[in-house]
PDB file of C-alpha atoms in Angstrom:
ATOM      1  CA  MET A   1      -5.814  -0.708  12.519  1.00 45.00           C
ATOM      2  CA  THR A   2      -4.280   0.376   9.219  1.00 50.00           C
ATOM      3  CA  THR A   3      -2.275   3.593   9.273  1.00 54.00           C
ATOM      4  CA  THR A   4      -1.676   5.791   6.261  1.00 58.00           C
ATOM      5  CA  THR A   5       1.971   6.498   5.529  1.00 63.00           C
ATOM      6  CA  PRO A   6       2.377  10.194   4.686  1.00 68.00           C
ATOM      7  CA  LYS A   7       3.192  10.696   1.032  1.00 90.00           C
ATOM      8  CA  LEU A   8       3.626  14.482   1.199  1.00 97.00           C
ATOM      9  CA  HIS A   9       4.839  16.857   3.900  1.00 98.00           C
ATOM     10  CA  ILE A  10       3.541  20.389   3.325  1.00 99.00           C
ATOM     11  CA  TYR A  11       5.653  23.090   4.962  1.00 99.00           C
ATOM     12  CA  PHE A  12       3.629  26.294   4.885  1.00 99.00           C
ATOM     13  CA  VAL A  13       5.409  29.593   5.627  1.00 98.00           C
ATOM     14  CA  LEU A  14       2.712  32.235   6.102  1.00 98.00           C
ATOM     15  CA  ASP A  15       3.384  35.979   6.221  1.00 97.00           C
ATOM     16  CA  ARG A  16       1.796  37.580   9.290  1.00 96.00           C
ATOM     17  CA  SER A  17       3.295  41.057   8.842  1.00 95.00           C
ATOM     18  CA  GLY A  18       1.189  44.159   9.410  1.00 94.00           C
ATOM     19  CA  SER A  19       0.373  44.699   5.744  1.00 92.00           C
ATOM     20  CA  MET A  20      -1.606  41.435   5.722  1.00 95.00           C
ATOM     21  CA  ASN A  21      -4.190  43.138   7.924  1.00 94.00           C
ATOM     22  CA  SER A  22      -6.002  44.522   4.857  1.00 92.00           C
ATOM     23  CA  MET A  23      -7.029  40.995   3.847  1.00 94.00           C
ATOM     24  CA  VAL A  24      -6.889  39.152   7.163  1.00 96.00           C
ATOM     25  CA  ASP A  25     -10.344  37.542   6.942  1.00 97.00           C
ATOM     26  CA  ASP A  26      -9.733  36.326   3.398  1.00 97.00           C
ATOM     27  CA  VAL A  27      -6.332  34.894   4.293  1.00 97.00           C
ATOM     28  CA  ILE A  28      -7.864  32.999   7.205  1.00 98.00           C
ATOM     29  CA  GLY A  29     -10.701  31.774   5.002  1.00 98.00           C
ATOM     30  CA  GLY A  30      -8.387  30.965   2.099  1.00 98.00           C
ATOM     31  CA  PHE A  31      -5.956  29.005   4.233  1.00 98.00           C
ATOM     32  CA  ASN A  32      -8.768  27.069   5.887  1.00 99.00           C
ATOM     33  CA  GLY A  33     -10.233  26.326   2.464  1.00 98.00           C
ATOM     34  CA  PHE A  34      -6.838  25.002   1.369  1.00 99.00           C
ATOM     35  CA  VAL A  35      -6.674  22.708   4.393  1.00 99.00           C
ATOM     36  CA  ASN A  36     -10.252  21.510   3.907  1.00 99.00           C
ATOM     37  CA  ALA A  37      -9.550  20.639   0.274  1.00 99.00           C
ATOM     38  CA  GLN A  38      -6.419  18.689   1.216  1.00 98.00           C
ATOM     39  CA  GLN A  39      -8.324  16.829   3.932  1.00 98.00           C
ATOM     40  CA  ALA A  40     -10.999  15.876   1.412  1.00 98.00           C
ATOM     41  CA  ASP A  41      -8.290  14.634  -0.950  1.00 98.00           C
ATOM     42  CA  GLY A  42      -7.047  12.021   1.518  1.00 96.00           C
ATOM     43  CA  ALA A  43      -5.135  11.386   4.718  1.00 95.00           C
ATOM     44  CA  ASP A  44      -1.764  10.785   3.074  1.00 96.00           C
ATOM     45  CA  ALA A  45      -0.212  14.141   3.987  1.00 97.00           C
ATOM     46  CA  VAL A  46       1.137  15.984   6.996  1.00 97.00           C
ATOM     47  CA  MET A  47       1.521  19.710   7.496  1.00 98.00           C
ATOM     48  CA  THR A  48       3.860  22.042   9.313  1.00 99.00           C
ATOM     49  CA  LEU A  49       2.561  25.615   9.584  1.00 99.00           C
ATOM     50  CA  ILE A  50       4.810  28.530  10.487  1.00 98.00           C
ATOM     51  CA  GLN A  51       3.812  32.177  10.506  1.00 98.00           C
ATOM     52  CA  PHE A  52       6.257  35.045  10.685  1.00 96.00           C
ATOM     53  CA  ASP A  53       6.468  38.779  11.376  1.00 94.00           C
ATOM     54  CA  GLY A  54       8.899  41.326  12.791  1.00 90.00           C
ATOM     55  CA  GLN A  55       8.281  40.184  16.365  1.00 92.00           C
ATOM     56  CA  ASP A  56       8.608  36.460  15.700  1.00 91.00           C
ATOM     57  CA  SER A  57      10.174  35.125  12.515  1.00 91.00           C
ATOM     58  CA  HIS A  58       9.343  31.502  13.276  1.00 94.00           C
ATOM     59  CA  GLU A  59       6.124  30.813  15.194  1.00 96.00           C
ATOM     60  CA  VAL A  60       5.167  27.159  14.806  1.00 97.00           C
ATOM     61  CA  LEU A  61       1.407  26.598  14.806  1.00 98.00           C
ATOM     62  CA  ALA A  62       1.552  22.970  13.634  1.00 98.00           C
ATOM     63  CA  ASP A  63       4.507  20.595  13.527  1.00 98.00           C
ATOM     64  CA  ALA A  64       4.145  17.566  11.229  1.00 97.00           C
ATOM     65  CA  VAL A  65       0.441  17.264  12.021  1.00 98.00           C
ATOM     66  CA  SER A  66      -1.660  14.795  10.053  1.00 97.00           C
ATOM     67  CA  ILE A  67      -3.668  16.753   7.491  1.00 98.00           C
ATOM     68  CA  ALA A  68      -6.825  15.193   8.935  1.00 97.00           C
ATOM     69  CA  LYS A  69      -6.067  16.766  12.327  1.00 98.00           C
ATOM     70  CA  MET A  70      -5.056  20.245  11.167  1.00 98.00           C
ATOM     71  CA  LYS A  71      -6.872  22.951  13.101  1.00 97.00           C
ATOM     72  CA  PRO A  72      -8.234  26.003  11.272  1.00 97.00           C
ATOM     73  CA  LEU A  73      -6.706  29.451  11.494  1.00 98.00           C
ATOM     74  CA  THR A  74      -8.750  31.956  13.485  1.00 98.00           C
ATOM     75  CA  ALA A  75      -8.603  35.661  14.263  1.00 96.00           C
ATOM     76  CA  ALA A  76      -6.926  34.654  17.520  1.00 97.00           C
ATOM     77  CA  THR A  77      -4.113  32.696  15.848  1.00 97.00           C
ATOM     78  CA  PHE A  78      -3.540  34.940  12.812  1.00 97.00           C
ATOM     79  CA  CYS A  79      -3.017  38.553  13.943  1.00 96.00           C
ATOM     80  CA  PRO A  80      -0.948  40.608  11.452  1.00 95.00           C
ATOM     81  CA  ARG A  81       1.776  42.812  12.937  1.00 95.00           C
ATOM     82  CA  GLY A  82       5.287  44.089  12.310  1.00 93.00           C
ATOM     83  CA  ASN A  83       7.696  43.799   9.391  1.00 94.00           C
ATOM     84  CA  THR A  84       8.620  41.009   6.944  1.00 93.00           C
ATOM     85  CA  PRO A  85      11.701  38.920   7.901  1.00 95.00           C
ATOM     86  CA  LEU A  86      11.116  36.600   4.956  1.00 95.00           C
ATOM     87  CA  TYR A  87      14.647  35.198   4.667  1.00 95.00           C
ATOM     88  CA  ASP A  88      14.832  34.393   8.380  1.00 95.00           C
ATOM     89  CA  ALA A  89      11.464  32.634   8.256  1.00 96.00           C
ATOM     90  CA  MET A  90      12.405  30.550   5.231  1.00 96.00           C
ATOM     91  CA  GLY A  91      15.867  29.810   6.598  1.00 97.00           C
ATOM     92  CA  HIS A  92      14.593  28.485   9.915  1.00 96.00           C
ATOM     93  CA  VAL A  93      11.977  26.277   8.275  1.00 98.00           C
ATOM     94  CA  LEU A  94      14.388  24.954   5.648  1.00 98.00           C
ATOM     95  CA  ALA A  95      16.869  24.076   8.396  1.00 97.00           C
ATOM     96  CA  ASP A  96      14.218  22.315  10.494  1.00 97.00           C
ATOM     97  CA  ALA A  97      12.833  20.454   7.481  1.00 98.00           C
ATOM     98  CA  THR A  98      16.302  19.300   6.453  1.00 97.00           C
ATOM     99  CA  ILE A  99      17.000  17.970   9.951  1.00 97.00           C
ATOM    100  CA  ARG A 100      13.702  16.072   9.933  1.00 96.00           C
ATOM    101  CA  SER A 101      14.448  14.573   6.529  1.00 95.00           C
ATOM    102  CA  GLU A 102      17.939  13.479   7.559  1.00 95.00           C
ATOM    103  CA  ARG A 103      16.659  12.011  10.831  1.00 95.00           C
ATOM    104  CA  ARG A 104      14.007   9.978   9.015  1.00 94.00           C
ATOM    105  CA  ARG A 105      16.671   8.681   6.657  1.00 92.00           C
ATOM    106  CA  ASP A 106      18.930   7.681   9.573  1.00 95.00           C
ATOM    107  CA  GLU A 107      16.007   5.906  11.280  1.00 94.00           C
ATOM    108  CA  LYS A 108      15.185   4.010   8.058  1.00 92.00           C
ATOM    109  CA  LYS A 109      11.733   5.597   7.887  1.00 92.00           C
ATOM    110  CA  ALA A 110       9.877   6.119   4.630  1.00 89.00           C
ATOM    111  CA  GLU A 111      11.136   9.200   2.811  1.00 89.00           C
ATOM    112  CA  GLU A 112       8.620  12.036   2.588  1.00 95.00           C
ATOM    113  CA  ASN A 113       7.914  14.047  -0.510  1.00 97.00           C
ATOM    114  CA  VAL A 114       8.216  17.710   0.454  1.00 98.00           C
ATOM    115  CA  LEU A 115       6.280  20.780  -0.644  1.00 99.00           C
ATOM    116  CA  PHE A 116       7.595  24.080   0.724  1.00 99.00           C
ATOM    117  CA  VAL A 117       5.042  26.899   0.348  1.00 99.00           C
ATOM    118  CA  THR A 118       5.692  30.595   0.955  1.00 98.00           C
ATOM    119  CA  PHE A 119       2.703  32.964   0.973  1.00 98.00           C
ATOM    120  CA  THR A 120       3.483  36.670   1.399  1.00 96.00           C
ATOM    121  CA  ASP A 121       2.174  40.096   0.459  1.00 91.00           C
ATOM    122  CA  GLY A 122       5.491  41.908   0.558  1.00 83.00           C
ATOM    123  CA  GLY A 123       9.201  41.574  -0.005  1.00 82.00           C
ATOM    124  CA  GLU A 124      11.931  40.985   2.537  1.00 85.00           C
ATOM    125  CA  ASN A 125      12.658  43.939   4.831  1.00 83.00           C
ATOM    126  CA  ALA A 126      13.669  42.762   8.300  1.00 88.00           C
ATOM    127  CA  SER A 127      15.853  39.614   8.343  1.00 94.00           C
ATOM    128  CA  ARG A 128      18.899  39.514  10.607  1.00 93.00           C
ATOM    129  CA  GLU A 129      20.110  35.920  10.383  1.00 95.00           C
ATOM    130  CA  TYR A 130      19.798  34.812   6.753  1.00 95.00           C
ATOM    131  CA  THR A 131      20.635  36.480   3.435  1.00 94.00           C
ATOM    132  CA  HIS A 132      19.095  35.784   0.044  1.00 91.00           C
ATOM    133  CA  THR A 133      22.334  34.055  -0.981  1.00 95.00           C
ATOM    134  CA  GLN A 134      22.061  31.610   1.908  1.00 96.00           C
ATOM    135  CA  ILE A 135      18.411  30.904   1.083  1.00 96.00           C
ATOM    136  CA  PHE A 136      19.338  30.411  -2.578  1.00 96.00           C
ATOM    137  CA  ASP A 137      21.899  27.765  -1.645  1.00 96.00           C
ATOM    138  CA  LEU A 138      19.457  25.967   0.672  1.00 96.00           C
ATOM    139  CA  VAL A 139      16.639  25.981  -1.880  1.00 97.00           C
ATOM    140  CA  GLN A 140      18.901  24.741  -4.667  1.00 96.00           C
ATOM    141  CA  ARG A 141      20.188  21.853  -2.558  1.00 96.00           C
ATOM    142  CA  ARG A 142      16.718  20.779  -1.489  1.00 97.00           C
ATOM    143  CA  GLU A 143      15.370  21.124  -5.026  1.00 96.00           C
ATOM    144  CA  GLN A 144      18.102  18.739  -6.161  1.00 96.00           C
ATOM    145  CA  ASP A 145      16.765  16.310  -3.542  1.00 95.00           C
ATOM    146  CA  GLY A 146      13.370  16.457  -5.250  1.00 96.00           C
ATOM    147  CA  TRP A 147      11.625  18.939  -2.974  1.00 98.00           C
ATOM    148  CA  MET A 148       8.912  21.104  -4.497  1.00 98.00           C
ATOM    149  CA  PHE A 149       8.657  24.831  -3.818  1.00 98.00           C
ATOM    150  CA  ALA A 150       5.749  27.205  -4.339  1.00 98.00           C
ATOM    151  CA  TYR A 151       6.003  30.973  -3.888  1.00 98.00           C
ATOM    152  CA  LEU A 152       2.925  33.212  -3.990  1.00 98.00           C
ATOM    153  CA  GLY A 153       3.583  36.934  -3.635  1.00 96.00           C
ATOM    154  CA  ALA A 154       1.559  40.150  -3.783  1.00 94.00           C
ATOM    155  CA  ASN A 155       2.590  43.819  -3.995  1.00 91.00           C
ATOM    156  CA  GLN A 156       5.959  42.870  -5.491  1.00 92.00           C
ATOM    157  CA  ASP A 157       7.503  41.261  -8.527  1.00 93.00           C
ATOM    158  CA  ALA A 158       7.215  37.738  -7.152  1.00 95.00           C
ATOM    159  CA  TYR A 159       9.458  36.372  -9.912  1.00 95.00           C
ATOM    160  CA  ASP A 160      12.264  38.798  -9.154  1.00 94.00           C
ATOM    161  CA  GLU A 161      11.964  38.152  -5.428  1.00 91.00           C
ATOM    162  CA  ALA A 162      11.643  34.353  -5.529  1.00 94.00           C
ATOM    163  CA  GLU A 163      14.211  33.727  -8.254  1.00 92.00           C
ATOM    164  CA  ARG A 164      16.748  35.639  -6.152  1.00 91.00           C
ATOM    165  CA  PHE A 165      16.575  32.812  -3.633  1.00 90.00           C
ATOM    166  CA  GLY A 166      16.326  29.929  -6.039  1.00 94.00           C
ATOM    167  CA  VAL A 167      12.649  29.173  -6.668  1.00 96.00           C
ATOM    168  CA  SER A 168      12.009  28.136 -10.270  1.00 96.00           C
ATOM    169  CA  GLU A 169       9.752  30.201 -12.549  1.00 97.00           C
ATOM    170  CA  GLY A 170       7.134  27.459 -12.896  1.00 98.00           C
ATOM    171  CA  SER A 171       6.600  27.462  -9.137  1.00 98.00           C
ATOM    172  CA  ILE A 172       5.976  31.201  -8.705  1.00 98.00           C
ATOM    173  CA  GLN A 173       2.791  33.262  -8.893  1.00 97.00           C
ATOM    174  CA  ASN A 174       1.952  36.907  -8.439  1.00 96.00           C
ATOM    175  CA  PHE A 175      -1.463  37.570  -6.938  1.00 97.00           C
ATOM    176  CA  ALA A 176      -3.551  40.672  -6.323  1.00 95.00           C
ATOM    177  CA  GLY A 177      -2.895  42.042  -2.850  1.00 94.00           C
ATOM    178  CA  ASP A 178      -6.493  42.124  -1.673  1.00 95.00           C
ATOM    179  CA  GLY A 179      -9.115  39.752  -0.339  1.00 94.00           C
ATOM    180  CA  GLU A 180     -10.258  38.506  -3.718  1.00 96.00           C
ATOM    181  CA  GLY A 181      -6.701  37.999  -4.912  1.00 96.00           C
ATOM    182  CA  SER A 182      -5.674  36.017  -1.846  1.00 96.00           C
ATOM    183  CA  THR A 183      -8.757  33.815  -2.171  1.00 97.00           C
ATOM    184  CA  VAL A 184      -7.890  32.951  -5.772  1.00 98.00           C
ATOM    185  CA  ALA A 185      -4.262  32.363  -4.770  1.00 98.00           C
ATOM    186  CA  PHE A 186      -5.203  29.808  -2.125  1.00 98.00           C
ATOM    187  CA  MET A 187      -7.542  28.055  -4.555  1.00 98.00           C
ATOM    188  CA  SER A 188      -4.822  27.880  -7.204  1.00 98.00           C
ATOM    189  CA  LEU A 189      -2.351  26.544  -4.652  1.00 99.00           C
ATOM    190  CA  SER A 190      -4.867  23.936  -3.523  1.00 99.00           C
ATOM    191  CA  ASP A 191      -5.564  22.721  -7.064  1.00 99.00           C
ATOM    192  CA  ALA A 192      -1.849  22.380  -7.809  1.00 99.00           C
ATOM    193  CA  THR A 193      -1.223  20.529  -4.542  1.00 99.00           C
ATOM    194  CA  ILE A 194      -4.017  18.042  -5.233  1.00 98.00           C
ATOM    195  CA  ASN A 195      -2.597  17.514  -8.721  1.00 98.00           C
ATOM    196  CA  LYS A 196       0.868  16.750  -7.349  1.00 98.00           C
ATOM    197  CA  ARG A 197      -0.530  14.478  -4.626  1.00 97.00           C
ATOM    198  CA  ALA A 198      -2.314  12.412  -7.264  1.00 96.00           C
ATOM    199  CA  LYS A 199       0.900  12.026  -9.251  1.00 96.00           C
ATOM    200  CA  ILE A 200       2.851  11.043  -6.140  1.00 95.00           C
ATOM    201  CA  ARG A 201       0.237   8.448  -5.149  1.00 93.00           C
ATOM    202  CA  ASN A 202       0.247   6.912  -8.598  1.00 93.00           C
ATOM    203  CA  SER A 203       4.022   7.112  -9.066  1.00 92.00           C
ATOM    204  CA  VAL A 204       3.598   9.383 -12.072  1.00 94.00           C
ATOM    205  CA  GLN A 205       6.731  11.271 -13.057  1.00 94.00           C
ATOM    206  CA  HIS A 206       6.486  15.027 -12.544  1.00 95.00           C
ATOM    207  CA  ASP A 207       8.775  18.034 -12.667  1.00 97.00           C
ATOM    208  CA  ASN A 208       9.457  19.209  -9.114  1.00 97.00           C
ATOM    209  CA  THR A 209      10.651  22.573 -10.496  1.00 97.00           C
ATOM    210  CA  ASP A 210       7.293  23.282 -12.177  1.00 98.00           C
ATOM    211  CA  PHE A 211       4.789  23.130  -9.353  1.00 98.00           C
ATOM    212  CA  PHE A 212       1.911  24.986 -11.020  1.00 98.00           C
ATOM    213  CA  GLU A 213       2.416  23.339 -14.431  1.00 98.00           C
ATOM    214  CA  GLY A 214       1.249  26.521 -16.158  1.00 97.00           C
ATOM    215  CA  ASN A 215      -2.040  26.746 -14.233  1.00 97.00           C
ATOM    216  CA  LYS A 216      -1.496  30.132 -12.594  1.00 98.00           C
ATOM    217  CA  HIS A 217      -5.037  31.230 -11.877  1.00 97.00           C
ATOM    218  CA  ALA A 218      -4.126  33.874  -9.304  1.00 97.00           C
ATOM    219  CA  GLU A 219      -1.765  35.511 -11.755  1.00 96.00           C
ATOM    220  CA  GLN A 220      -4.405  35.429 -14.485  1.00 96.00           C
ATOM    221  CA  ASP A 221      -6.832  37.108 -12.078  1.00 96.00           C
ATOM    222  CA  LEU A 222      -4.290  39.850 -11.355  1.00 95.00           C
ATOM    223  CA  LYS A 223      -3.624  40.454 -15.061  1.00 94.00           C
ATOM    224  CA  LYS A 224      -7.334  40.654 -15.892  1.00 93.00           C
ATOM    225  CA  ARG A 225      -7.987  43.209 -13.181  1.00 90.00           C
ATOM    226  CA  THR A 226      -4.900  45.232 -14.085  1.00 83.00           C
ATOM    227  CA  THR A 227      -6.037  45.317 -17.725  1.00 76.00           C
ATOM    228  CA  ARG A 228      -9.523  46.521 -16.755  1.00 63.00           C
ATOM    229  CA  ARG A 229      -8.074  49.337 -14.662  1.00 60.00           C
ATOM    230  CA  SER A 230      -5.891  50.500 -17.565  1.00 50.00           C
ATOM    231  CA  TYR A 231      -8.912  51.390 -19.720  1.00 44.00           C
TER     232      TYR A 231
END
């Protein structure tokens, strides 16, 4: 039987803080739509899914699971609560991902391309272990290794927040902090991921610091709705 060597490892850090409750159904649906689209695109990916909140900054729901075997989020597995320890969540996942990458290298296994996604509706407010400076250093080192980062944020200046810990401007999007906005954000993320997967498969050069390549549909949606409200 032929096995498919993973070409991309998607690390997904999902905000489960209490403020996400206002769009819980759309986040569940949007995430599941993202997974479905990646499954349809091919089996050459694996996913690690971590959700975080003030009670648990690092709950692992999937650990390097083949994209074909990813289980959907449900109301039982995604229950918003607590504050937003964003730095702690990112720090733990970056540390775990780095260890995995180094172990694969030591074992002479094929190197994985890495996409590190952060999806949140609020800024940092509860971390105890990591600071933004530490996250900045980790992100910069991994970006130099070729890792891709994507940061999607609502109810904040996502650029100000993400650039503080090293994510490049081309890999950041603001989105409207409601059900419609989160749906568009997941769709935009999915399109960009499929685009990068195609380039990786075909050995096409791409800029790992420009994940969205200018196609920021969630941000365009936010701007359109903000403009309409201003009249």
